[in-house]
Amino acid sequence: MKTRSIWHNLRRGYGIVNRLSPTYIPLTFVSSFIKAVQPLMILFLSAQIINELAGARDVSRIILYAVLAVGLGFVLSAANAMVSRRITTLNSTLWARFYFFLGNRYMQINYDQVEDTMNNEMLADIEAKTNGNGLGILRLHHSLPELLQPFFELILSIVLFFGMFTAAASYEKTFITSPTATVLLILLILLILPFTYVLKKREERIQKTVFEENPKANTYVHFFNEYMQVKNAAKDIRLYKQASAIEDHYNKSVGAEFWYRIFDLIGKNNALAAAVNAVLGGCVYLFIGLRALYGMYPLGSVVQYIGAVTGAVNALAKLVSVLGNFITNNQYLERSFEYLDLPDNMRESIGSRQIPEGDLEFEFRDVSFKYPGADTYAIKQLSMAFHIGQRVAVVGLNGSGKTTMIKLLCRLYEPTEGVITLNGIDIREYDYSAYMGVFSVVFQDFKLYSFSLGHNVAASESYDAELAEESLIMAGFGSKLNHMSGGLNTFLHKDFSDDGVEISGGEAQKVALARALYKNAPFVVLDEPTAALDPIAEFEIYPRFNELISNKTAIFVSHRLSSCKFCHDIAVFHEGRLIQRGSHDKLITDRDGKYAELWNAQAQYYVGT
């Protein structure tokens, strides 16, 4: 991946921050300016009051400065309170918006990217760094006020102490009031830059260690906390007395000694910075005080200049520090952008053809496929067609290539070699989204969410309630539905509703089947969604579903041969190849064939089927 400049990354990063919270950046500008100007405004007006008290003592002027100090202070405080309240509200939902942003990207990338181990490790690393130290994009969010407030403070402080370079009409000429002394003071102030840089580099080395160790420690903490509280671990913890072992592992993994050492280094670094700043501040106090003593500045201006120079020095140190944080954070921004920039190969190369109306026929033409990073082919020289209205059973041992064939058919992967056609045309020439709409698929690892039952069936917030209910009844869920007080509005599980219901594995499979019926796509695939059931239960579901889908084209995938006996066309896969095809009666007569071998090996389960 090409490394981009820090400025490019900052522009892009703050563009994302603006997408996450569109009003955050302008509100932070306002809040930072108010926080910077308010104390300096009070400093300026206080200096004017002191000058007036030490000089002409004009009561009207003193009252004016006092009223301005109180009035403007009140207005700015009120404005900042309102702005800060809004910022706090935005910050309270920031993490949720950020993780939805990452999750939304995860939902958009191609399926082959989802199954790539390296990509999943990258996402886990981004989340760990974000959770552990708020690095990456969230660091930009939190660093914005740290950047803006000292920037405004520096500009305003310079304006306030600019009068130092002009003198009263008459004052005592000494070295301390000479232009040379002024240059030395400026150089003394500028010394904060290299000193802060050195301290920042030292802090960066400490932080690098922390950034690597803290996510690991947090992972351990989350793991142990979840394990100690998860229900299915409670029995083992008690029966095998695991509590003491968990506590020992927890204490070792969190590493308290490491953190004591880290915080000791950070404390020493901060103490050194504070000591040098104190020395520098003392020099500034002495310089300005002596100049006032020699009549160069009025008394009130001493207060103003000392406060302004001190503010400028502190602001300068903060700016150097926050810029150093941006440099340190840049590598974590790169990591985030690397993930966000994962190529959408399929969407980028999609065609524009629309799915033809009417009959659909698919064909694999000498298709071979190898998973990314794999040495062996999962599918080898596959040639087979699926004709209109046909019922095809795809059987074979686990790992024989059945599910891989379905993934290729559904365009979750592209063939390594060969081509898949729809009505004689390469499926890659069709619009990707429209092509996905052709299939109703129920995979073995289907997912139901803690949403309402109706939402789970329709996979949408808005749905046809009558069709959803009909689909559930057809899938065999009608009896359970009748006992749900909320009907389709009943939530599954209790994550979002105290009235949510827990359903069994078999019931969940029926809901997944209802989802496929609701979609009403012309091509239906059952890829072992009932594998967790016993062979008899699976045998009962497959033929029933076959009846429900009417005249649609369908593929029934299973490693249990009895489940698909009803199909007149059975394709036998073995080690990535299609090795047999025909009806059950035809295949069973080939006693030396793989189908007969599998049937006889599994026959003990088929008694009574």
Coordinates of C-alpha atoms in Angstrom, one line a residue:
M1 CA 0.0 0.0 0.0
K2 CA 1.3 3.4 -1.0
T3 CA 2.0 5.6 2.1
R4 CA 0.3 8.9 1.8
S5 CA 1.4 12.2 3.4
I6 CA 0.1 13.1 6.9
W7 CA -1.7 16.1 5.4
H8 CA -3.6 13.9 3.0
N9 CA -4.5 11.5 5.8
L10 CA -5.6 14.4 8.0
R11 CA -7.8 15.9 5.3
R12 CA -9.4 12.5 4.6
G13 CA -9.7 11.7 8.3
Y14 CA -11.5 14.9 9.2
G15 CA -13.7 14.3 6.2
I16 CA -14.8 11.1 7.9
V17 CA -15.2 12.9 11.2
N18 CA -17.5 15.3 9.5
R19 CA -19.5 12.5 8.1
L20 CA -19.8 10.9 11.5
S21 CA -20.8 14.1 13.2
P22 CA -21.7 16.8 10.6
T23 CA -22.0 19.6 13.2
Y24 CA -19.0 18.6 15.4
I25 CA -16.2 20.5 13.6
P26 CA -18.0 23.9 13.4
L27 CA -19.2 23.6 17.0
T28 CA -15.7 22.7 18.1
F29 CA -14.3 25.8 16.3
V30 CA -16.8 27.9 18.2
S31 CA -16.2 26.2 21.6
S32 CA -12.4 26.4 21.2
F33 CA -12.5 30.0 20.3
I34 CA -14.7 30.9 23.3
K35 CA -12.5 28.9 25.7
A36 CA -9.4 30.6 24.3
V37 CA -10.7 34.2 24.2
Q38 CA -12.5 34.3 27.5
P39 CA -9.6 34.2 29.9
L40 CA -7.5 36.4 27.7
M41 CA -10.4 38.9 27.5
I42 CA -10.6 39.0 31.3
L43 CA -6.8 39.4 31.4
F44 CA -6.9 42.4 29.0
L45 CA -9.8 44.1 30.8
S46 CA -8.2 43.5 34.2
A47 CA -5.0 45.1 33.0
Q48 CA -6.9 48.1 31.8
I49 CA -8.6 48.5 35.2
I50 CA -5.2 48.3 37.0
N51 CA -3.7 50.8 34.6
E52 CA -6.7 53.1 35.3
L53 CA -6.4 52.7 39.1
A54 CA -2.6 53.4 38.9
G55 CA -3.1 56.3 36.5
A56 CA -6.0 58.8 35.9
R57 CA -8.6 56.8 38.0
D58 CA -11.4 57.6 35.6
V59 CA -14.4 56.1 37.4
S60 CA -16.5 55.8 34.2
R61 CA -13.7 53.9 32.5
I62 CA -13.3 51.6 35.4
I63 CA -17.0 50.9 35.5
L64 CA -17.0 50.3 31.7
Y65 CA -14.2 47.8 31.9
A66 CA -15.8 46.0 34.9
V67 CA -19.2 45.8 33.1
L68 CA -17.5 44.5 30.0
A69 CA -15.6 41.9 32.0
V70 CA -18.7 40.7 33.7
G71 CA -21.1 41.0 30.8
L72 CA -18.9 39.5 28.1
G73 CA -17.9 36.8 30.5
F74 CA -21.5 35.9 31.1
V75 CA -22.4 35.9 27.4
L76 CA -19.4 33.8 26.5
S77 CA -20.0 31.4 29.3
A78 CA -23.6 30.9 28.3
A79 CA -22.7 30.4 24.7
N80 CA -20.0 27.9 25.5
A81 CA -22.4 26.0 27.8
M82 CA -24.9 25.6 25.0
V83 CA -22.2 24.6 22.5
S84 CA -20.5 22.3 24.9
R85 CA -23.8 20.6 25.8
R86 CA -24.3 19.8 22.1
I87 CA -20.8 18.6 21.7
T88 CA -21.2 16.3 24.7
T89 CA -24.4 14.9 23.2
L90 CA -22.5 14.2 19.9
N91 CA -19.6 12.6 21.8
S92 CA -21.9 10.3 23.8
T93 CA -23.0 8.5 20.5
L94 CA -19.6 8.8 18.7
W95 CA -18.5 5.2 19.4
A96 CA -21.7 3.8 18.2
R97 CA -21.6 5.9 15.0
F98 CA -17.9 5.0 14.4
Y99 CA -18.5 1.2 14.8
F100 CA -21.6 1.4 12.6
F101 CA -19.4 3.2 10.0
L102 CA -16.8 0.3 10.2
G103 CA -19.6 -2.2 10.2
N104 CA -21.3 -0.6 7.2
R105 CA -18.0 -0.9 5.3
Y106 CA -17.8 -4.6 6.3
M107 CA -21.3 -5.2 4.9
Q108 CA -20.3 -3.5 1.6
I109 CA -17.0 -5.2 0.7
N110 CA -17.1 -8.4 -1.4
Y111 CA -17.7 -11.7 0.4
D112 CA -14.2 -12.9 -0.6
Q113 CA -12.8 -9.9 1.4
V114 CA -14.9 -10.9 4.4
E115 CA -13.6 -14.5 4.4
D116 CA -9.9 -13.3 4.1
T117 CA -8.1 -13.9 7.4
M118 CA -5.8 -10.9 6.9
N119 CA -8.7 -8.5 6.4
N120 CA -10.4 -9.8 9.6
E121 CA -7.1 -9.4 11.5
M122 CA -6.8 -5.9 10.1
L123 CA -10.3 -5.0 11.3
A124 CA -9.7 -6.6 14.7
D125 CA -6.4 -4.5 15.1
I126 CA -8.2 -1.3 14.1
E127 CA -10.9 -2.0 16.7
A128 CA -8.4 -3.0 19.4
K129 CA -6.4 0.3 18.8
T130 CA -9.6 2.3 18.9
N131 CA -10.9 0.6 22.0
G132 CA -7.5 0.6 23.8
N133 CA -6.3 4.1 23.1
G134 CA -8.8 5.9 20.9
L135 CA -6.3 5.8 18.0
G136 CA -6.9 6.3 14.3
I137 CA -10.0 8.2 13.2
L138 CA -11.3 8.7 16.7
R139 CA -8.0 10.3 17.8
L140 CA -8.6 13.0 15.2
H141 CA -12.1 13.6 16.7
H142 CA -10.7 14.0 20.2
S143 CA -7.7 15.9 19.1
L144 CA -9.5 18.7 17.3
P145 CA -10.2 20.8 20.4
E146 CA -6.6 20.1 21.6
L147 CA -5.5 21.6 18.3
L148 CA -7.9 24.5 17.9
Q149 CA -7.9 26.0 21.4
P150 CA -4.1 26.4 21.7
F151 CA -4.0 27.7 18.2
F152 CA -6.5 30.5 19.1
E153 CA -4.7 31.1 22.4
L154 CA -1.4 31.5 20.6
I155 CA -2.9 34.1 18.1
L156 CA -4.7 36.0 20.8
S157 CA -1.7 36.0 23.2
I158 CA 0.5 37.4 20.5
V159 CA -2.0 40.2 20.0
L160 CA -2.0 40.9 23.7
F161 CA 1.8 41.0 24.2
F162 CA 2.6 42.8 21.0
G163 CA 2.6 46.0 23.0
M164 CA 5.8 44.8 24.7
F165 CA 7.7 45.9 21.7
T166 CA 6.6 49.5 22.1
A167 CA 7.8 51.5 25.0
A168 CA 6.5 54.4 27.2
A169 CA 7.6 57.9 26.3
S170 CA 10.4 57.9 28.9
Y171 CA 12.1 55.0 30.7
E172 CA 15.5 54.2 32.1
K173 CA 17.9 52.9 29.4
T174 CA 19.6 49.7 30.6
F175 CA 20.4 46.3 29.0
I176 CA 17.1 44.9 30.2
T177 CA 15.2 47.5 28.3
S178 CA 17.3 47.2 25.1
P179 CA 16.3 45.6 21.8
T180 CA 19.0 43.0 22.4
A181 CA 17.2 41.8 25.6
T182 CA 14.0 41.7 23.6
V183 CA 15.6 39.4 21.0
L184 CA 17.0 37.2 23.8
L185 CA 13.5 36.9 25.4
I186 CA 12.0 35.9 22.0
L187 CA 14.8 33.2 21.6
L188 CA 14.1 32.0 25.1
I189 CA 10.4 31.6 24.3
L190 CA 11.3 29.8 21.0
L191 CA 13.5 27.3 23.0
I192 CA 10.2 25.7 23.9
L193 CA 9.9 24.2 20.4
P194 CA 13.0 22.0 20.3
F195 CA 12.7 21.1 24.0
T196 CA 9.0 20.1 23.5
Y197 CA 10.0 18.2 20.4
V198 CA 12.6 16.1 22.2
L199 CA 10.2 15.4 25.0
K200 CA 7.5 14.5 22.5
K201 CA 9.8 12.0 20.7
R202 CA 10.6 10.4 24.1
E203 CA 6.8 10.3 24.9
E204 CA 6.2 8.8 21.4
R205 CA 8.5 5.9 22.2
I206 CA 6.6 5.3 25.5
Q207 CA 3.3 5.6 23.7
K208 CA 4.3 3.1 21.0
T209 CA 4.7 0.5 23.7
V210 CA 1.5 1.4 25.4
F211 CA -0.4 1.4 22.1
E212 CA 0.7 -2.2 21.4
E213 CA 0.2 -3.5 25.0
N214 CA -3.0 -1.7 26.0
P215 CA -5.2 -3.3 23.3
K216 CA -3.9 -6.7 24.3
A217 CA -4.6 -6.0 28.0
N218 CA -8.1 -4.8 27.1
T219 CA -8.7 -7.9 25.1
Y220 CA -7.7 -10.0 28.1
V221 CA -10.0 -8.0 30.3
H222 CA -13.0 -8.3 28.0
F223 CA -12.3 -12.0 27.5
F224 CA -12.2 -12.9 31.1
N225 CA -15.1 -10.6 32.1
E226 CA -17.3 -12.2 29.4
Y227 CA -16.2 -15.7 30.2
M228 CA -16.9 -15.3 33.9
Q229 CA -20.4 -14.0 33.1
V230 CA -21.5 -16.1 30.1
K231 CA -24.2 -18.7 31.0
N232 CA -22.8 -21.7 29.2
A233 CA -19.5 -21.4 31.2
A234 CA -21.2 -21.2 34.6
K235 CA -21.5 -25.0 35.0
D236 CA -17.8 -25.7 34.1
I237 CA -16.6 -22.9 36.4
R238 CA -18.4 -24.5 39.3
L239 CA -17.8 -28.2 38.5
Y240 CA -14.1 -27.8 37.7
K241 CA -13.5 -25.0 40.2
Q242 CA -12.1 -22.7 37.5
A243 CA -12.5 -19.5 39.4
S244 CA -9.0 -19.5 40.9
A245 CA -7.4 -20.4 37.6
I246 CA -9.2 -17.6 35.8
E247 CA -8.1 -15.1 38.5
D248 CA -4.5 -16.3 38.1
H249 CA -4.5 -15.9 34.3
Y250 CA -6.2 -12.5 34.6
N251 CA -3.6 -11.2 37.0
K252 CA -0.7 -12.4 34.8
S253 CA -2.2 -11.2 31.5
V254 CA -3.1 -7.7 32.6
G255 CA 0.5 -7.1 33.8
A256 CA 0.2 -4.5 36.6
E257 CA 4.0 -4.1 36.8
F258 CA 4.2 -3.1 33.2
W259 CA 1.7 -0.3 33.7
Y260 CA 3.5 0.9 36.9
R261 CA 6.7 1.2 34.9
I262 CA 4.9 3.0 31.9
F263 CA 3.2 5.5 34.1
D264 CA 6.4 6.1 36.0
L265 CA 8.1 7.1 32.7
I266 CA 5.2 9.2 31.7
G267 CA 5.2 11.0 35.1
K268 CA 8.9 11.7 34.9
N269 CA 8.5 13.0 31.3
N270 CA 5.7 15.3 32.3
A271 CA 7.6 16.5 35.4
L272 CA 10.6 17.4 33.3
A273 CA 8.4 19.4 30.9
A274 CA 6.7 21.2 33.9
A275 CA 10.1 22.1 35.4
V276 CA 11.5 23.6 32.2
N277 CA 8.3 25.5 31.6
A278 CA 8.5 26.8 35.2
V279 CA 12.1 28.0 34.6
L280 CA 11.1 29.6 31.4
G281 CA 8.1 31.3 33.0
G282 CA 10.3 32.6 35.8
C283 CA 12.6 34.2 33.3
V284 CA 9.6 35.9 31.6
Y285 CA 8.3 37.2 34.9
L286 CA 11.7 38.5 35.8
F287 CA 12.2 40.2 32.4
I288 CA 8.9 41.9 32.3
G289 CA 9.0 42.9 36.0
L290 CA 12.4 44.5 35.5
R291 CA 11.3 46.4 32.5
A292 CA 8.3 47.7 34.4
L293 CA 10.6 48.6 37.3
Y294 CA 12.6 50.8 34.8
G295 CA 9.4 52.5 33.7
M296 CA 9.0 50.8 30.3
Y297 CA 5.5 49.3 31.0
P298 CA 2.6 50.6 33.1
L299 CA 1.6 48.4 36.1
G300 CA -1.5 46.9 34.5
S301 CA 0.4 46.0 31.3
V302 CA 2.8 43.9 33.4
V303 CA -0.1 41.7 34.3
Q304 CA -1.3 41.6 30.7
Y305 CA 2.2 40.8 29.2
I306 CA 3.1 38.2 31.7
G307 CA -0.2 36.4 31.3
A308 CA -0.1 36.8 27.5
V309 CA 3.5 35.5 27.2
T310 CA 2.8 32.6 29.6
G311 CA -0.3 31.8 27.6
A312 CA 1.6 31.9 24.3
V313 CA 4.4 29.6 25.7
N314 CA 1.8 27.1 27.0
A315 CA -0.2 27.3 23.7
L316 CA 3.0 26.7 21.7
A317 CA 3.9 23.7 23.8
K318 CA 0.4 22.3 23.4
L319 CA 0.5 22.8 19.6
V320 CA 3.9 21.0 19.3
S321 CA 2.5 18.2 21.4
V322 CA -0.7 17.8 19.5
L323 CA 1.1 17.9 16.2
G324 CA 3.4 15.2 17.5
N325 CA 0.3 13.2 18.4
F326 CA -0.9 13.6 14.8
I327 CA 2.4 12.2 13.5
T328 CA 2.2 9.3 15.9
N329 CA -1.4 8.6 15.0
N330 CA -0.6 8.7 11.2
Q331 CA 0.3 5.0 11.1
Y332 CA -3.0 4.1 12.7
L333 CA -4.8 6.3 10.2
E334 CA -3.0 4.4 7.4
R335 CA -4.2 1.1 8.9
S336 CA -7.8 2.4 8.9
F337 CA -7.6 3.7 5.3
E338 CA -6.1 0.4 4.2
Y339 CA -9.2 -1.4 5.4
L340 CA -11.6 1.2 4.0
D341 CA -9.8 1.0 0.6
L342 CA -10.2 -2.7 0.2
P343 CA -11.1 -3.1 -3.5
D344 CA -14.6 -3.9 -4.4
N345 CA -13.5 -6.1 -7.3
M346 CA -17.0 -7.5 -8.1
R347 CA -18.8 -4.2 -7.9
E348 CA -16.0 -2.4 -9.8
S349 CA -16.2 -4.9 -12.7
I350 CA -20.0 -5.4 -12.8
G351 CA -21.9 -5.4 -16.0
S352 CA -25.1 -3.5 -16.7
R353 CA -27.3 -6.2 -18.1
Q354 CA -30.6 -6.7 -16.4
I355 CA -31.9 -10.1 -15.5
P356 CA -34.1 -11.4 -18.3
E357 CA -37.7 -12.1 -17.6
G358 CA -39.0 -15.6 -17.8
D359 CA -37.0 -18.8 -17.7
L360 CA -33.5 -18.8 -16.2
E361 CA -30.9 -21.4 -16.9
F362 CA -27.5 -21.5 -15.3
E363 CA -24.4 -23.5 -16.5
F364 CA -20.9 -24.1 -15.1
R365 CA -18.5 -24.4 -18.0
D366 CA -15.2 -26.0 -17.0
V367 CA -15.1 -24.0 -13.8
S368 CA -12.2 -24.4 -11.3
F369 CA -11.8 -22.4 -8.2
K370 CA -9.0 -21.9 -5.6
Y371 CA -9.6 -19.9 -2.4
P372 CA -7.2 -16.9 -2.0
G373 CA -4.0 -18.1 -0.4
A374 CA -4.9 -21.8 -0.9
D375 CA -2.6 -24.3 -2.7
T376 CA -5.3 -26.7 -3.8
Y377 CA -8.4 -26.3 -5.8
A378 CA -11.8 -26.4 -4.0
I379 CA -13.6 -26.9 -7.3
K380 CA -12.0 -28.7 -10.3
Q381 CA -13.1 -28.5 -13.9
L382 CA -16.8 -28.4 -13.0
S383 CA -19.3 -28.5 -15.9
M384 CA -23.0 -28.8 -15.1
A385 CA -26.2 -27.1 -15.9
F386 CA -29.4 -26.2 -13.9
H387 CA -32.5 -26.3 -16.1
I388 CA -35.8 -24.5 -15.5
G389 CA -37.9 -25.9 -12.8
Q390 CA -35.4 -28.6 -12.0
R391 CA -34.8 -30.0 -8.6
V392 CA -31.1 -30.9 -8.1
A393 CA -29.7 -32.6 -5.0
V394 CA -26.0 -31.9 -4.4
V395 CA -24.5 -34.5 -2.1
G396 CA -21.1 -35.5 -0.9
L397 CA -18.9 -35.6 2.2
N398 CA -18.0 -32.4 4.1
G399 CA -15.3 -30.5 2.2
S400 CA -16.2 -32.0 -1.2
G401 CA -16.9 -28.6 -2.8
K402 CA -20.7 -28.4 -2.4
T403 CA -20.9 -25.1 -0.6
T404 CA -18.1 -23.6 -2.7
M405 CA -20.2 -24.4 -5.8
I406 CA -23.1 -22.5 -4.3
K407 CA -20.9 -19.5 -3.4
L408 CA -19.7 -19.3 -7.0
L409 CA -23.2 -19.6 -8.4
C410 CA -24.3 -16.7 -6.1
R411 CA -21.3 -14.6 -7.1
L412 CA -19.9 -14.5 -3.6
Y413 CA -16.7 -15.6 -5.4
E414 CA -15.5 -15.4 -9.0
P415 CA -14.2 -18.5 -10.7
T416 CA -10.4 -18.9 -10.9
E417 CA -10.9 -20.6 -14.3
G418 CA -13.8 -21.2 -16.6
V419 CA -17.1 -19.3 -16.7
I420 CA -20.6 -19.5 -15.2
T421 CA -23.5 -18.4 -17.6
L422 CA -27.1 -17.3 -17.2
N423 CA -29.1 -18.0 -20.3
G424 CA -25.7 -18.4 -22.2
I425 CA -24.2 -15.1 -21.0
D426 CA -21.4 -14.7 -18.5
I427 CA -23.0 -13.9 -15.1
R428 CA -20.4 -11.1 -14.7
E429 CA -22.1 -9.1 -17.4
Y430 CA -25.3 -8.8 -15.3
D431 CA -26.0 -6.0 -12.8
Y432 CA -24.6 -7.3 -9.5
S433 CA -27.5 -6.3 -7.3
A434 CA -30.1 -7.6 -9.7
Y435 CA -28.2 -10.9 -10.0
M436 CA -28.3 -11.3 -6.2
G437 CA -32.0 -10.9 -6.3
V438 CA -32.4 -14.1 -8.3
F439 CA -31.6 -16.3 -5.3
S440 CA -33.2 -17.3 -2.1
V441 CA -30.5 -19.1 -0.2
V442 CA -30.5 -20.6 3.3
F443 CA -27.0 -21.5 4.3
Q444 CA -26.0 -23.8 7.2
D445 CA -24.6 -20.8 9.1
F446 CA -27.7 -18.6 8.6
K447 CA -28.2 -15.7 11.0
L448 CA -31.3 -14.4 12.8
Y449 CA -31.1 -11.0 14.5
S450 CA -32.6 -9.7 17.8
F451 CA -35.2 -7.8 15.8
S452 CA -38.9 -8.6 15.5
L453 CA -40.0 -11.9 13.9
G454 CA -41.5 -10.0 10.9
H455 CA -38.3 -8.1 10.3
N456 CA -36.3 -11.3 10.4
V457 CA -38.5 -12.9 7.8
A458 CA -38.7 -9.9 5.5
A459 CA -35.1 -8.7 6.2
S460 CA -36.6 -5.2 6.1
E461 CA -38.1 -2.6 8.4
S462 CA -41.2 -2.4 6.2
Y463 CA -42.8 -5.6 5.0
D464 CA -46.0 -7.3 3.9
A465 CA -47.3 -8.7 7.2
E466 CA -49.7 -11.1 5.4
L467 CA -47.0 -12.6 3.2
A468 CA -44.6 -12.9 6.2
E469 CA -47.2 -14.7 8.3
E470 CA -48.0 -17.0 5.3
S471 CA -44.3 -17.8 4.8
L472 CA -43.9 -18.7 8.5
I473 CA -46.9 -21.0 8.4
M474 CA -45.7 -22.7 5.2
A475 CA -42.3 -23.2 6.8
G476 CA -43.9 -25.0 9.7
F477 CA -43.7 -22.1 12.3
G478 CA -47.4 -21.5 12.5
S479 CA -48.0 -23.3 15.8
K480 CA -45.2 -21.3 17.5
L481 CA -46.4 -18.0 15.9
N482 CA -49.9 -18.6 17.4
H483 CA -48.4 -18.7 20.9
M484 CA -46.5 -15.4 20.4
S485 CA -48.6 -12.7 22.0
G486 CA -47.0 -10.0 19.8
G487 CA -47.3 -12.0 16.6
L488 CA -44.9 -10.8 14.0
N489 CA -44.0 -7.9 16.3
T490 CA -42.5 -10.3 18.8
F491 CA -38.8 -9.7 19.3
L492 CA -36.4 -12.7 19.0
H493 CA -34.2 -12.8 22.1
K494 CA -34.1 -10.2 24.8
D495 CA -31.4 -7.9 23.6
F496 CA -33.8 -5.1 22.6
S497 CA -37.0 -6.2 24.4
D498 CA -37.8 -7.6 27.8
D499 CA -40.7 -9.4 26.1
G500 CA -38.4 -11.1 23.5
V501 CA -38.6 -14.8 23.1
E502 CA -35.9 -17.5 22.8
I503 CA -36.5 -20.0 20.1
S504 CA -35.0 -23.4 19.6
G505 CA -32.5 -24.3 16.8
G506 CA -35.2 -26.1 14.9
E507 CA -37.6 -23.2 15.1
A508 CA -34.8 -20.8 14.0
Q509 CA -34.3 -23.0 10.9
K510 CA -38.0 -22.7 10.1
V511 CA -37.7 -18.9 10.3
A512 CA -34.8 -19.0 8.0
L513 CA -36.8 -21.1 5.5
A514 CA -39.7 -18.6 5.8
R515 CA -37.2 -15.8 4.9
A516 CA -36.4 -17.7 1.7
L517 CA -40.1 -18.2 0.9
Y518 CA -40.8 -14.5 1.6
K519 CA -38.2 -13.4 -0.9
N520 CA -39.9 -15.4 -3.6
A521 CA -36.9 -15.5 -5.8
P522 CA -36.9 -17.8 -8.9
F523 CA -34.0 -19.9 -7.8
V524 CA -33.9 -21.5 -4.3
V525 CA -31.0 -23.1 -2.6
L526 CA -30.9 -25.0 0.7
D527 CA -27.3 -25.4 1.7
E528 CA -27.5 -27.7 4.7
P529 CA -29.4 -25.3 6.9
T530 CA -30.8 -28.3 8.9
A531 CA -27.4 -30.0 9.4
A532 CA -27.8 -29.5 13.2
L533 CA -30.9 -31.7 13.2
D534 CA -30.9 -35.5 13.2
P535 CA -31.2 -37.3 9.8
I536 CA -34.8 -38.1 10.3
A537 CA -35.8 -34.5 11.1
E538 CA -33.8 -33.2 8.1
F539 CA -35.5 -35.8 5.8
E540 CA -38.9 -34.5 6.8
I541 CA -38.0 -30.8 6.1
Y542 CA -36.4 -31.1 2.7
P543 CA -39.3 -32.9 0.9
R544 CA -41.8 -30.5 2.5
F545 CA -39.9 -27.5 1.4
N546 CA -39.7 -29.0 -2.1
E547 CA -43.5 -29.0 -2.2
L548 CA -43.7 -25.4 -1.0
I549 CA -41.5 -23.8 -3.6
S550 CA -43.9 -24.9 -6.4
N551 CA -42.3 -24.6 -9.9
K552 CA -39.1 -22.8 -8.9
T553 CA -35.7 -24.1 -9.8
A554 CA -34.0 -25.5 -6.6
I555 CA -30.8 -26.9 -5.3
F556 CA -30.8 -29.0 -2.2
V557 CA -27.4 -29.5 -0.6
S558 CA -26.6 -32.1 2.0
H559 CA -24.0 -34.6 3.1
R560 CA -26.9 -36.9 4.1
L561 CA -28.1 -38.7 1.1
S562 CA -31.5 -39.7 2.5
S563 CA -32.6 -36.0 2.7
C564 CA -32.4 -35.6 -1.0
K565 CA -33.7 -39.0 -2.2
F566 CA -36.8 -37.3 -3.5
C567 CA -34.9 -35.4 -6.2
H568 CA -34.8 -37.1 -9.6
D569 CA -31.4 -35.4 -10.3
I570 CA -28.6 -36.0 -7.8
A571 CA -25.1 -34.6 -8.3
V572 CA -22.4 -36.3 -6.3
F573 CA -19.3 -34.2 -5.4
H574 CA -16.0 -35.6 -4.2
E575 CA -12.8 -33.7 -3.6
G576 CA -14.0 -30.8 -5.6
R577 CA -15.2 -32.7 -8.6
L578 CA -18.6 -33.7 -9.9
I579 CA -18.1 -37.5 -10.2
Q580 CA -21.7 -38.8 -10.6
R581 CA -25.1 -37.5 -11.6
G582 CA -28.4 -39.2 -12.0
S583 CA -31.5 -40.4 -10.0
H584 CA -31.2 -42.3 -6.7
D585 CA -32.3 -45.5 -8.4
K586 CA -29.7 -45.2 -11.1
L587 CA -26.8 -44.2 -8.8
I588 CA -27.5 -46.9 -6.2
T589 CA -27.1 -49.6 -8.9
D590 CA -23.5 -48.6 -9.5
R591 CA -22.2 -50.6 -6.5
D592 CA -18.6 -49.3 -7.1
G593 CA -19.7 -45.7 -7.3
K594 CA -19.3 -43.1 -4.5
Y595 CA -23.0 -42.6 -4.1
A596 CA -23.6 -46.3 -3.3
E597 CA -20.6 -46.2 -0.9
L598 CA -22.0 -43.2 1.0
W599 CA -25.5 -44.6 1.0
N600 CA -24.5 -47.9 2.4
A601 CA -22.3 -46.2 5.0
Q602 CA -25.2 -44.0 6.2
A603 CA -27.9 -46.6 5.8
Q604 CA -28.1 -47.2 9.6
Y605 CA -29.8 -43.8 9.9
Y606 CA -32.4 -44.3 7.2
V607 CA -34.4 -47.1 8.7
G608 CA -38.0 -46.1 8.3
T609 CA -37.3 -43.4 5.7

